[in-house]
Each structure stands twice: as C-alpha cells, then as structure tokens.
Short mmCIF file of N, CA and C in Angstrom, two decimals:
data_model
loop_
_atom_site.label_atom_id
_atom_site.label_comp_id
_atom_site.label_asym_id
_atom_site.label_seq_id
_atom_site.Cartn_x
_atom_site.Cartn_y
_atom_site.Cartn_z
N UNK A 1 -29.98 -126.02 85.05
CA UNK A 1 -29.32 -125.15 86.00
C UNK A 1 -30.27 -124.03 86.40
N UNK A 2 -30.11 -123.40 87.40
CA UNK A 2 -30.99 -122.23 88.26
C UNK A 2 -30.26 -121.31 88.07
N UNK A 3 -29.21 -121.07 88.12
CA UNK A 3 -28.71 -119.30 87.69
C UNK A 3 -29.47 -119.04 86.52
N UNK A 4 -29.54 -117.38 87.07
CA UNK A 4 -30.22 -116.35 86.03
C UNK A 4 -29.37 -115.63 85.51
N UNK A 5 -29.62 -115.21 84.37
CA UNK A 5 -29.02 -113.98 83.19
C UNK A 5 -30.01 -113.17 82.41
N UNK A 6 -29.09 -111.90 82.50
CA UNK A 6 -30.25 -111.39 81.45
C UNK A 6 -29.40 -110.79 80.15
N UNK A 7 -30.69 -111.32 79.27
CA UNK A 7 -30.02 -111.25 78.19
C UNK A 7 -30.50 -109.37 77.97
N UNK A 8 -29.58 -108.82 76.45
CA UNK A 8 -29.98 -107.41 76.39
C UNK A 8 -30.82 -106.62 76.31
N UNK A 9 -32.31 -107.88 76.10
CA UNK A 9 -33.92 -107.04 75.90
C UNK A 9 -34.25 -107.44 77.10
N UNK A 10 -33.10 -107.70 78.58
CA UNK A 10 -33.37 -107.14 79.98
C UNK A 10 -34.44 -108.25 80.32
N UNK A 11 -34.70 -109.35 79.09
CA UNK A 11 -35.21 -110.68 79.52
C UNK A 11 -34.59 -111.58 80.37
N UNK A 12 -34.88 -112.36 81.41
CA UNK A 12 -34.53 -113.15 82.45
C UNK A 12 -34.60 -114.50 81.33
N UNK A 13 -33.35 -115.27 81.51
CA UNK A 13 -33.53 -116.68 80.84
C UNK A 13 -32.64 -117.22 81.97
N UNK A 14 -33.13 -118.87 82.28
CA UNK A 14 -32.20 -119.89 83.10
C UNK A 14 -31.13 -120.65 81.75
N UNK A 15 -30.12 -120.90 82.98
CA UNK A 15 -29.30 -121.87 81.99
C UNK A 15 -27.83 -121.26 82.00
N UNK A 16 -26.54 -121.70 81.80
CA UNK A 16 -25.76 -120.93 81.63
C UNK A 16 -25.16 -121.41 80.53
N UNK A 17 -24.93 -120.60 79.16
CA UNK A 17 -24.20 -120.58 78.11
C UNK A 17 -22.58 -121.05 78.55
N UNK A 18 -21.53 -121.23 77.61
CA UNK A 18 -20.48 -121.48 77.95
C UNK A 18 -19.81 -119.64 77.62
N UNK A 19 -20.02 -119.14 77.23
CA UNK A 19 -19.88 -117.57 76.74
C UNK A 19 -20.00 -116.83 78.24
N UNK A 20 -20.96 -117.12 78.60
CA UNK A 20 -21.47 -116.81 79.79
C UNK A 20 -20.62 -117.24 81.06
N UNK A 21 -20.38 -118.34 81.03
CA UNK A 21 -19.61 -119.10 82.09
C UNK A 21 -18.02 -118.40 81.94
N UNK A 22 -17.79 -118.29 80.74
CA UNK A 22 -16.00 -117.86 80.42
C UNK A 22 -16.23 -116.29 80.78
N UNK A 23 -17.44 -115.42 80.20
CA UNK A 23 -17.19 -114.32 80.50
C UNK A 23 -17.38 -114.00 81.90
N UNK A 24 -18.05 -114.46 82.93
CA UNK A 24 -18.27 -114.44 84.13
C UNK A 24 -17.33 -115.25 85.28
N UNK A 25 -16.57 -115.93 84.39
CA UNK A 25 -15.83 -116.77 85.53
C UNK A 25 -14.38 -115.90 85.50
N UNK A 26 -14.19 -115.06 84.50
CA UNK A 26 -13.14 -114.09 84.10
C UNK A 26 -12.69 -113.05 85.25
N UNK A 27 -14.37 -112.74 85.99
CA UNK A 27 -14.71 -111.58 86.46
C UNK A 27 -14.19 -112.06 88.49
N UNK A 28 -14.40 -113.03 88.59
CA UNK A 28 -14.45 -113.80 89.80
C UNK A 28 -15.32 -114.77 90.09
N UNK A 29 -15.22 -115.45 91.27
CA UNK A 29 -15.72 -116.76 91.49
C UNK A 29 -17.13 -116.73 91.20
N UNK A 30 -17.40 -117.67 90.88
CA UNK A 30 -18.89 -117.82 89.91
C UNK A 30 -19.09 -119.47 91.12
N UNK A 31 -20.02 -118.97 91.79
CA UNK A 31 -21.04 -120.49 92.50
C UNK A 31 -22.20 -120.57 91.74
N UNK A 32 -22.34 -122.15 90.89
CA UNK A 32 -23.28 -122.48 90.18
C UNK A 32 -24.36 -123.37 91.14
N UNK A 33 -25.50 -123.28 90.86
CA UNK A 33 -26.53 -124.01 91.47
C UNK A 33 -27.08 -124.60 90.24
N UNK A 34 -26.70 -126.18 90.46
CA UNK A 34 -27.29 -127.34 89.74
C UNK A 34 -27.85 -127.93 90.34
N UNK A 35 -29.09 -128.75 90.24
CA UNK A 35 -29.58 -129.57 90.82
C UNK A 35 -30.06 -129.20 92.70
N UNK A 36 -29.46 -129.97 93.35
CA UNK A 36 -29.71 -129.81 95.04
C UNK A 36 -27.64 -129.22 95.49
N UNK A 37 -27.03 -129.14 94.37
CA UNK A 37 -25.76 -128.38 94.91
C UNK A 37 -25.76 -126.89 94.55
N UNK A 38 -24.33 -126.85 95.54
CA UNK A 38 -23.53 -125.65 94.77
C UNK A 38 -22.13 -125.64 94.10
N UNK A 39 -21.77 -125.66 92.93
CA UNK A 39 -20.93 -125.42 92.58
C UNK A 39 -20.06 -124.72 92.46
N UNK A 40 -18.60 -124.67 92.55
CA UNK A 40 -17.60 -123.66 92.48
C UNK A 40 -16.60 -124.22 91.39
N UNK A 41 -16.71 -123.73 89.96
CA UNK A 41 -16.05 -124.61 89.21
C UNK A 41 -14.35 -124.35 89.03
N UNK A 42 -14.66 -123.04 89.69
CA UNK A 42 -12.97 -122.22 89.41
C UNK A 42 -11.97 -123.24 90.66
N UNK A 43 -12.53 -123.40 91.96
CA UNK A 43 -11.48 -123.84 93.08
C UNK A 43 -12.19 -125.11 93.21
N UNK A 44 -13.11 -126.07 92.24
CA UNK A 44 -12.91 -127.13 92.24
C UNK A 44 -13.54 -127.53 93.87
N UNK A 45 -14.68 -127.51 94.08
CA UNK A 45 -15.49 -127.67 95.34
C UNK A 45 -16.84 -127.97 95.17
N UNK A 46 -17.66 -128.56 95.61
CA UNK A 46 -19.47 -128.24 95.28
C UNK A 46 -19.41 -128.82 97.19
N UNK A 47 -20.50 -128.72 97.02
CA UNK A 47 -21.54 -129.06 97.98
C UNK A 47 -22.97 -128.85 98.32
N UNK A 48 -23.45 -130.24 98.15
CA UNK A 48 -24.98 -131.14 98.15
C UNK A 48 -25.71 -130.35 99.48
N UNK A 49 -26.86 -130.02 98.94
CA UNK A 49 -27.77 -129.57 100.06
C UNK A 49 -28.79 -130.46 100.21
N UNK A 50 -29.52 -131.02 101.16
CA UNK A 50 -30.13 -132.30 101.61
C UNK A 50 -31.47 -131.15 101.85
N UNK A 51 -31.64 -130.69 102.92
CA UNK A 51 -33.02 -130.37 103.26
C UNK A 51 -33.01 -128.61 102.43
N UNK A 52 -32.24 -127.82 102.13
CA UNK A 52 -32.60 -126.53 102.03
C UNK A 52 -32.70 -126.52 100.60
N UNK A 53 -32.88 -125.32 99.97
CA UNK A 53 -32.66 -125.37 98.77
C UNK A 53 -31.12 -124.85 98.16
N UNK A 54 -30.67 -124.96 97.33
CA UNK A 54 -29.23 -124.72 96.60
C UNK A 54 -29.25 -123.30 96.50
N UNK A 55 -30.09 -122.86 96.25
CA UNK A 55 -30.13 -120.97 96.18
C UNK A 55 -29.60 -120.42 97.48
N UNK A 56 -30.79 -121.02 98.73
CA UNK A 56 -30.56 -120.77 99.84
C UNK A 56 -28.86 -120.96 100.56
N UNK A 57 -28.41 -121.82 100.18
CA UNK A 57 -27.06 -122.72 100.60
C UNK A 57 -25.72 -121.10 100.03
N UNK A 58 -26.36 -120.58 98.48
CA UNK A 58 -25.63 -120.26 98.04
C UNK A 58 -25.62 -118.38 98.69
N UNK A 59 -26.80 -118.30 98.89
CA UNK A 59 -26.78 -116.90 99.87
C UNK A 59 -26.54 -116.93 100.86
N UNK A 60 -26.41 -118.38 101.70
CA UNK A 60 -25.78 -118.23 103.37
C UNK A 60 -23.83 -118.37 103.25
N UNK A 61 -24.04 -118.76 101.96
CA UNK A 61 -21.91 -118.51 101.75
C UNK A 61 -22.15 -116.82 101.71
N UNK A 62 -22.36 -116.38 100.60
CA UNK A 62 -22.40 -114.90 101.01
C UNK A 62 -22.48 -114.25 101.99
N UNK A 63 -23.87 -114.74 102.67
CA UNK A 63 -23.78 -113.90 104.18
C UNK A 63 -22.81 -114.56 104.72
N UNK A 64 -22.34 -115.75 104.65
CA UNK A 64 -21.08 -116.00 105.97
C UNK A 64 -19.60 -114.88 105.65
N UNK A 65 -19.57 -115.08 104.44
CA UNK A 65 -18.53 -114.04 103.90
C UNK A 65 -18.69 -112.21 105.03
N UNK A 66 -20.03 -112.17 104.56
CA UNK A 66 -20.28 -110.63 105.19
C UNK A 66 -20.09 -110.60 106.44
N UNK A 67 -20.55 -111.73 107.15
CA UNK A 67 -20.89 -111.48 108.68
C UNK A 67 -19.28 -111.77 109.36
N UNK A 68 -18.56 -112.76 109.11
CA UNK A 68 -16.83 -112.80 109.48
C UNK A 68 -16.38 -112.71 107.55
N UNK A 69 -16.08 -111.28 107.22
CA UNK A 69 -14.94 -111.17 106.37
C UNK A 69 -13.65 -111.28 106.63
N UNK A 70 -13.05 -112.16 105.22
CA UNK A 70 -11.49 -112.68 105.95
C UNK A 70 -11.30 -112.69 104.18
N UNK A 71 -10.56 -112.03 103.50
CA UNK A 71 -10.39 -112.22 102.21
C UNK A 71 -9.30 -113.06 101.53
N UNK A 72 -8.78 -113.15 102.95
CA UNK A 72 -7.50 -114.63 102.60
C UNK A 72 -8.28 -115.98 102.75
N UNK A 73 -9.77 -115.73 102.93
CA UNK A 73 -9.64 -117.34 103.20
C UNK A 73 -11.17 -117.57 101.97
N UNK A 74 -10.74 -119.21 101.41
CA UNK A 74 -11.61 -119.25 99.90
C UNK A 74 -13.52 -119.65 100.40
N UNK A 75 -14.11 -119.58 99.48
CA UNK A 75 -15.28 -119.91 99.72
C UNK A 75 -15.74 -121.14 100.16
N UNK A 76 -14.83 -122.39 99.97
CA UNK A 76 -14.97 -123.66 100.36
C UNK A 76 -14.89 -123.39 101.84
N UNK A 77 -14.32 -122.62 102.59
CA UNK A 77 -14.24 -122.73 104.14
C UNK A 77 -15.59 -122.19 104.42
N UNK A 78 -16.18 -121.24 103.76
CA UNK A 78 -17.53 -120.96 104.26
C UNK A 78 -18.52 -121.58 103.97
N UNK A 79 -18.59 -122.41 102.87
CA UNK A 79 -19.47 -123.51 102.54
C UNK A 79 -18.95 -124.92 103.46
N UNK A 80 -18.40 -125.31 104.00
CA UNK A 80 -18.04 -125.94 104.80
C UNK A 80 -18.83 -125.57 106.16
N UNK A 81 -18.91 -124.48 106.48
CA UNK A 81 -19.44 -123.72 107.86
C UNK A 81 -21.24 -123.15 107.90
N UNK A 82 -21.58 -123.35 106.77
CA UNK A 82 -22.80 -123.28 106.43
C UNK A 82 -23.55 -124.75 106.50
N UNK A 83 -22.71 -125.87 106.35
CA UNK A 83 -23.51 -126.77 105.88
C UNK A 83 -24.18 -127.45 107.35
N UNK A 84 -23.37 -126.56 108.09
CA UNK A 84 -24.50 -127.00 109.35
C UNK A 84 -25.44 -126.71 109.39
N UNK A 85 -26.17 -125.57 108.63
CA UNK A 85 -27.54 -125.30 108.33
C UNK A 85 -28.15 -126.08 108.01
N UNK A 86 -27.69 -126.46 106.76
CA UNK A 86 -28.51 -127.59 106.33
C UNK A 86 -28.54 -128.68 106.98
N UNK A 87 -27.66 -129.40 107.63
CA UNK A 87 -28.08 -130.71 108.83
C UNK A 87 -28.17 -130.18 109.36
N UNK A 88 -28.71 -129.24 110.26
CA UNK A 88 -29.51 -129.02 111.27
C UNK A 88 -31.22 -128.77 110.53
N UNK A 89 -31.00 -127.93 109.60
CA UNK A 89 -32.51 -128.15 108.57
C UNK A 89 -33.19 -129.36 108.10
N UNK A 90 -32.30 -130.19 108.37
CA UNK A 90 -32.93 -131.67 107.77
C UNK A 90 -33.47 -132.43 108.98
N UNK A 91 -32.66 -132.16 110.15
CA UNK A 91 -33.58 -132.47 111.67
C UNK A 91 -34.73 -132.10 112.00
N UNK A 92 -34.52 -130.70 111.60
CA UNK A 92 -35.72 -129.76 112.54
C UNK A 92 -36.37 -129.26 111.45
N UNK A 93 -37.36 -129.22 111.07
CA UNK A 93 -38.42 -128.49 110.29
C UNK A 93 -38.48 -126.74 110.55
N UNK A 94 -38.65 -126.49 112.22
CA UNK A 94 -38.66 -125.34 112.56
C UNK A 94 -37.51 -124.52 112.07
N UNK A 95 -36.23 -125.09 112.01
CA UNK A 95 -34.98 -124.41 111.77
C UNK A 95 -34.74 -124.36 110.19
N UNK A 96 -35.26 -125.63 109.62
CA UNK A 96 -35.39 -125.09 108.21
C UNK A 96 -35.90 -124.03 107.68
N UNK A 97 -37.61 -123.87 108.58
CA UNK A 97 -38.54 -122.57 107.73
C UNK A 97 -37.66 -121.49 108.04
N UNK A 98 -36.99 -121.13 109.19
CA UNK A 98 -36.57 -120.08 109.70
C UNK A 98 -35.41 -119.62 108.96
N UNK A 99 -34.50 -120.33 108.39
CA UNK A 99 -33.74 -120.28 107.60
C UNK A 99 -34.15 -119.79 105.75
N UNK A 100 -35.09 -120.42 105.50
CA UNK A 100 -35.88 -119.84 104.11
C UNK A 100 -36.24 -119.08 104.52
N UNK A 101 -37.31 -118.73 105.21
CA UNK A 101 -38.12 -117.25 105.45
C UNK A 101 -36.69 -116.57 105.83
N UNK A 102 -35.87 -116.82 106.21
CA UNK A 102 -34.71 -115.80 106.63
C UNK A 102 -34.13 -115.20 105.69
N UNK A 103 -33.83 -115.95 104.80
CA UNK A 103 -33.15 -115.47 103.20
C UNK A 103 -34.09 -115.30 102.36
N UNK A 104 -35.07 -115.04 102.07
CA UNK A 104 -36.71 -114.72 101.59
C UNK A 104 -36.74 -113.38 101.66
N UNK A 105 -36.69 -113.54 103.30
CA UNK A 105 -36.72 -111.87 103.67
C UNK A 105 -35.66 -111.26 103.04
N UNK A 106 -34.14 -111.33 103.42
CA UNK A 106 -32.82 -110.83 102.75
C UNK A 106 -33.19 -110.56 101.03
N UNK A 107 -32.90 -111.12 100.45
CA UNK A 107 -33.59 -110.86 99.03
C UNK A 107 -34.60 -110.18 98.86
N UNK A 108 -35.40 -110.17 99.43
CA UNK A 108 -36.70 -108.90 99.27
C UNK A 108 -36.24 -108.06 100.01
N UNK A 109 -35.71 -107.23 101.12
CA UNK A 109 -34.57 -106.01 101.36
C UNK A 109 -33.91 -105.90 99.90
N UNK A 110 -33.45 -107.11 99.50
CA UNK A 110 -32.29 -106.48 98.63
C UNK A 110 -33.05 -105.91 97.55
N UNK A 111 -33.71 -106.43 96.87
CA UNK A 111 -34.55 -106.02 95.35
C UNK A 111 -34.09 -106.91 94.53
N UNK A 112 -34.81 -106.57 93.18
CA UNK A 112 -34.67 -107.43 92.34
C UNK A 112 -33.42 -109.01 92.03
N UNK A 113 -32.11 -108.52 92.37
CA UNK A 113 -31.52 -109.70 92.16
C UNK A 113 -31.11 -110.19 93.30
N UNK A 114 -31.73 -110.18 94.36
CA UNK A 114 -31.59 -110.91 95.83
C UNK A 114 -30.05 -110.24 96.12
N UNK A 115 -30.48 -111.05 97.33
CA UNK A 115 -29.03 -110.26 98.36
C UNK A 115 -27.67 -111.05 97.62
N UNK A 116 -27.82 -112.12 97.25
CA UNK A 116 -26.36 -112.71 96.00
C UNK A 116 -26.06 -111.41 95.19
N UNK A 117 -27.23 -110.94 94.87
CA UNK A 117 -27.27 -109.93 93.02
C UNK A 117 -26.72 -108.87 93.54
N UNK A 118 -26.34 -108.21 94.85
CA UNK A 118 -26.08 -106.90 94.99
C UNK A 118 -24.58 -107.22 95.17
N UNK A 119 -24.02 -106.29 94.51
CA UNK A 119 -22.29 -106.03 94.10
C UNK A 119 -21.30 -105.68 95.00
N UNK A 120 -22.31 -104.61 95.99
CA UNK A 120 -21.28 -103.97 96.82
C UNK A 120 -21.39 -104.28 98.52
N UNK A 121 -20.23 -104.81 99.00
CA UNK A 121 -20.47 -105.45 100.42
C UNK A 121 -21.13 -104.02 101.08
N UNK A 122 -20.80 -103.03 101.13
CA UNK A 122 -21.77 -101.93 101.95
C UNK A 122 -22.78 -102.47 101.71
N UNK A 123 -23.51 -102.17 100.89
CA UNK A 123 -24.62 -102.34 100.86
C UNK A 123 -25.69 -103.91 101.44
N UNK A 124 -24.92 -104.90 101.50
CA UNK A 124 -24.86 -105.75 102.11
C UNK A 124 -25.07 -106.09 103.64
N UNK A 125 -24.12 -105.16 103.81
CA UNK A 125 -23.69 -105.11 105.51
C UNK A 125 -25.07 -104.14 106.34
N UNK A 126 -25.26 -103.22 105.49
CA UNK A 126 -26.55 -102.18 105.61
C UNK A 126 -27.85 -103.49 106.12
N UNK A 127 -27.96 -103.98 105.19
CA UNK A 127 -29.37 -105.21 105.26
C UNK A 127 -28.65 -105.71 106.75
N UNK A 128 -27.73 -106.45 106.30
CA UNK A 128 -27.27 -106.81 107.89
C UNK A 128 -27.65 -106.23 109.15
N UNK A 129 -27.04 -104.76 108.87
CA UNK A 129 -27.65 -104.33 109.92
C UNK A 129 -28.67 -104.83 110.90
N UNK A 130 -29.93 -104.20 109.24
CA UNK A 130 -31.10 -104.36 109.72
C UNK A 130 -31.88 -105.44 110.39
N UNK A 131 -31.29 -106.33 110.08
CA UNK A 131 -32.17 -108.01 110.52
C UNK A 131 -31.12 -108.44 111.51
N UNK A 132 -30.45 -108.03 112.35
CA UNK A 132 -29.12 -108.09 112.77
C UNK A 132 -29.69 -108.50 114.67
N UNK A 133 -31.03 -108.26 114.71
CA UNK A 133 -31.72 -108.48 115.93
C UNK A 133 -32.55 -109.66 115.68
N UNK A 134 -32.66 -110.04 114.34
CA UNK A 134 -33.79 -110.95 114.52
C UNK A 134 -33.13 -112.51 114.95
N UNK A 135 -33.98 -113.40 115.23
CA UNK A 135 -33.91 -114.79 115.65
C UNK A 135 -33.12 -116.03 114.33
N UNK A 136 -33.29 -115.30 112.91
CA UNK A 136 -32.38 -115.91 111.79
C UNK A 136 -31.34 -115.76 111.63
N UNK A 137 -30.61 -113.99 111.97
CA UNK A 137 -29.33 -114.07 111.92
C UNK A 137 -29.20 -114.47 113.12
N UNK A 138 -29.44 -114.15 113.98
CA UNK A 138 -28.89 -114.65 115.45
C UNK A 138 -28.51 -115.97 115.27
N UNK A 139 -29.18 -116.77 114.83
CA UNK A 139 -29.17 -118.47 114.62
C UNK A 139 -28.05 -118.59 113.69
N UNK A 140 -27.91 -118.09 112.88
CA UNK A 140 -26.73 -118.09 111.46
C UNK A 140 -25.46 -117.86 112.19
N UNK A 141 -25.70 -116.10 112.80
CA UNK A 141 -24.09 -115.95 113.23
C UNK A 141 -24.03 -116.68 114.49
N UNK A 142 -24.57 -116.93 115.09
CA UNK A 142 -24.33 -117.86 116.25
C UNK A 142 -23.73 -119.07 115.95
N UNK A 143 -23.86 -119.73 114.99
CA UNK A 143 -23.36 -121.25 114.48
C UNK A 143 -22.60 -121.00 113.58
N UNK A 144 -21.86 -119.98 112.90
CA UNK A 144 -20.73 -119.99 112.35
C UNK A 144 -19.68 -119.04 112.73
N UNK A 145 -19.72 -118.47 114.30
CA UNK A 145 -18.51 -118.42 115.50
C UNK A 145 -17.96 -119.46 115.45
N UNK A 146 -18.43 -120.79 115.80
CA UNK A 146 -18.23 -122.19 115.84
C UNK A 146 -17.60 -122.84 114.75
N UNK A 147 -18.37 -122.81 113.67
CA UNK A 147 -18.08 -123.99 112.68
C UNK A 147 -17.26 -123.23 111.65
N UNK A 148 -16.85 -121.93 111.65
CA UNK A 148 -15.66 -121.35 110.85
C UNK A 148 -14.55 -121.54 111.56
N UNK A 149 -14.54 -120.68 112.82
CA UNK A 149 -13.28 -120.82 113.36
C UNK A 149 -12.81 -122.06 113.89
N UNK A 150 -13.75 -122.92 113.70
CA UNK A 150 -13.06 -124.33 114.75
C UNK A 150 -12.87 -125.37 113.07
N UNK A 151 -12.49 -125.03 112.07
CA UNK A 151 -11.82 -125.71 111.17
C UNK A 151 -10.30 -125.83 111.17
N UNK A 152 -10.01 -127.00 111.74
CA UNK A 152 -8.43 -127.17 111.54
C UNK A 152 -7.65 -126.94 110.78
N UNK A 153 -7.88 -126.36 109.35
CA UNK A 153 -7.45 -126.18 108.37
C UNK A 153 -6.76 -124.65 108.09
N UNK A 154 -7.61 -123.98 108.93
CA UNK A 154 -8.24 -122.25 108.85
C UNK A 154 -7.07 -122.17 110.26
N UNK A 155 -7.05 -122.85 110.73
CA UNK A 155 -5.92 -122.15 112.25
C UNK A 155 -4.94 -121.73 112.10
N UNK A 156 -3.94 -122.43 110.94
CA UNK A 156 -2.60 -121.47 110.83
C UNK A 156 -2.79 -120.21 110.09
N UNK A 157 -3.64 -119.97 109.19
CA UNK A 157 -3.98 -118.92 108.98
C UNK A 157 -4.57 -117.65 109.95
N UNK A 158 -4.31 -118.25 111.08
CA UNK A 158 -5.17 -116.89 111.85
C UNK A 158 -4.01 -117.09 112.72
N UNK A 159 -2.81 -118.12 112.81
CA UNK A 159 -1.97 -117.91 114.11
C UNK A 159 -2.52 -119.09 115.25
N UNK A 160 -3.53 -119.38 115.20
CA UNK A 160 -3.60 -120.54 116.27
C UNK A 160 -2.85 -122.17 116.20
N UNK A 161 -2.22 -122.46 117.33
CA UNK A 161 -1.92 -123.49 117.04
C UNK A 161 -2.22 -124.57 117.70
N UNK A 162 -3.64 -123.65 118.15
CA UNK A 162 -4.93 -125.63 118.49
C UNK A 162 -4.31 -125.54 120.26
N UNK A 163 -5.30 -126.23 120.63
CA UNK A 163 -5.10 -126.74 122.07
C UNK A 163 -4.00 -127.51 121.90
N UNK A 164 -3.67 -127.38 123.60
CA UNK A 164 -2.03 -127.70 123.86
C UNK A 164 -1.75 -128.75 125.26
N UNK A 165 -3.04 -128.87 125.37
CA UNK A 165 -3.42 -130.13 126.73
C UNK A 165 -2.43 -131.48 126.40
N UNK A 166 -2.90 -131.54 125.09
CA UNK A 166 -2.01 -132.89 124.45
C UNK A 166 -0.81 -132.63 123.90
N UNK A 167 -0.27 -131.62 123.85
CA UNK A 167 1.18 -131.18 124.02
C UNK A 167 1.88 -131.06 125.33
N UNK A 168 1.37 -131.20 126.50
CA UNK A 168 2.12 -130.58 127.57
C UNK A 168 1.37 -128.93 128.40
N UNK A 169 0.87 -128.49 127.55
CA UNK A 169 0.03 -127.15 128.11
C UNK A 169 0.98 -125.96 127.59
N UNK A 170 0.18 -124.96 127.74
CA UNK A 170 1.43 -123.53 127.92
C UNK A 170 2.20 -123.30 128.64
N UNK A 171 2.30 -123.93 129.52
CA UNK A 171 3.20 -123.56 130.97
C UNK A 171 4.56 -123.70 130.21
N UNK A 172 4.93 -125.09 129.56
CA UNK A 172 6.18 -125.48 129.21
C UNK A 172 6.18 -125.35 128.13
N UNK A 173 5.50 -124.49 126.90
CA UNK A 173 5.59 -124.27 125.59
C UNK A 173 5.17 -123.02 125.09
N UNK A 174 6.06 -122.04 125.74
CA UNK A 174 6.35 -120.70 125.65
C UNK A 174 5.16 -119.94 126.51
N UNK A 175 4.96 -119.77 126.80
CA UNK A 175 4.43 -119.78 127.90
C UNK A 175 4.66 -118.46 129.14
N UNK A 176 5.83 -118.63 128.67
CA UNK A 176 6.89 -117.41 129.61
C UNK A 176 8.03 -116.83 128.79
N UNK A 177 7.79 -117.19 127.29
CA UNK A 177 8.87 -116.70 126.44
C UNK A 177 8.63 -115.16 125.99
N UNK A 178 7.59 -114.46 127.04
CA UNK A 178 7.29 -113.15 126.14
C UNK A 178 8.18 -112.56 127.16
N UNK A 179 9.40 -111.91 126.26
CA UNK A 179 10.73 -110.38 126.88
C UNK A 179 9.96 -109.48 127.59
N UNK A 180 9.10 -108.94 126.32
CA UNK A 180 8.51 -107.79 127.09
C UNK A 180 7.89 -107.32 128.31
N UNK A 181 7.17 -108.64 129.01
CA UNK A 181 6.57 -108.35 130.29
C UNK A 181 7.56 -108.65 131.13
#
C-alpha cells in the first residue's frame, strides 16, 4: 500500500496497520491507494486508474470536492467524475503530463503532506485560488461541470428531473403551474 503515516519519532513508514485503519477510519472517510486503485473501504467503492497514478486519482476527488462542494453528496460521485481524467489521460499523453504536473504543483503549494494532507478546506480553496487561471484547473473544472452534474443518480438530489422532450416537454408538465406569476 502507498499511504503514509507517521509514526511518533515523526518517521514516515508505508503500509497501513489495522490500528491505524480502525483509528483513522473512526475519524472519517479514509481513501486507500493500493496498487493502480483507490479505495474507499467505509462506503464500499474503489476505482482502477489505467493511465494516472492512484495518488493523483486520489487528490483530484479532493479537489473535485473543493471546486463544487455539496456535503450531501458521497465521494463515489466524485470519483465517478474524475475518472474522466484518467480516460482522457490514457488517450492523450499531453493531458496526462498536465494533469501530474498539475497536482505536483498543488502538493508543493501545499507542503509537506500534499494538498490531500491539509485538514482545512480554507486553506485548500486559498491554493485554489491561486492556480485558478492556469490551463490544469481550467481543464479539471471544466470537465467536471459536465461529468458531476450530468450523473443521473445526483439529479434528485439537486431537484432536477432530467429532460422532458421524452415526456411531452414543459409546456404540458407544469409548466404554467407557478400561482405566483
């Protein structure tokens, strides 16, 4: 396994103990990186990364979290909406580097425990800011306008109830049911 811990002489060791796993999974959702996935062992989800690396996969759920926060909705919807990164990274070479050097950079803003390791969404959103012009986030939040909100799953939760072409349209399905105007 690739997660890090440090033990109390502030030494870095890989691996996760089961001590570790119970005391940390106690705290909130814990995404494990095994192999070429990511794991979510609490809501029972992973997902395989093909061209990026599993680290990378696991800091673009984070940033998707930061960039549309929605705290009703679980991490599987944003790992779902990320994984277009990665097939699109496995096409294009160019869009892969841009994507590593993108979260490369993020983690070195952040310091020592990368932009995952920092605790507090301010501080988060701050980095955001900053790279908030460049051509990586642009590419990131640009493709998960799309691939978050257009999950069928995620619509009743926000109130949408999907195109209505194949219902008949709005005209005849309330349409004119608002009193107020």
């Amino acid at each position: 396994m690739v997660t890090l811990f440090e033990k109390t002489n502030g030494e870095k060791t890989s691996g996760l103990s089961r001590r570790d796993l119970l005391k940390t999974g106690s705290v909130g959702a814990l995404l494990v990186i095994s192999g070429s996935a990511v794991i979510c062992p609490q809501a029972a989800w992973a997902l395989e990364a093909k061209a990026l690396k599993p680290e990378t996969m696991a800091t673009l759920i984070k940033l998707a979290r930061d960039i549309y926060p929605h705290d009703q909705l679980a991490d599987r919807f944003y790992a779902i909406a990320v994984k277009g990164q990665d097939d699109l990274a496995a096409k294009d070479a160019a869009h892969k580097k841009l994507v590593e050097e993108g979260i490369a950079d993020l983690d070195k803003r952040s310091g020592p425990g990368g932009y995952s390791g920092l605790g507090w969404e301010d501080q988060r959103v701050a980095i955001l800011r900053d790279i908030e012009k460049t051509p990586f986030f642009q590419a990131v939040r640009g493709d998960l306008v799309v691939s978050l909100y257009n999950q069928k799953e995620l619509w009743p939760i926000f109130g949408y109830e999907g195109e209505s072409f194949s219902k008949g349209g709005y005209i005849h399905r309330g349409f004119d049911d608002l009193e107020w105007l």
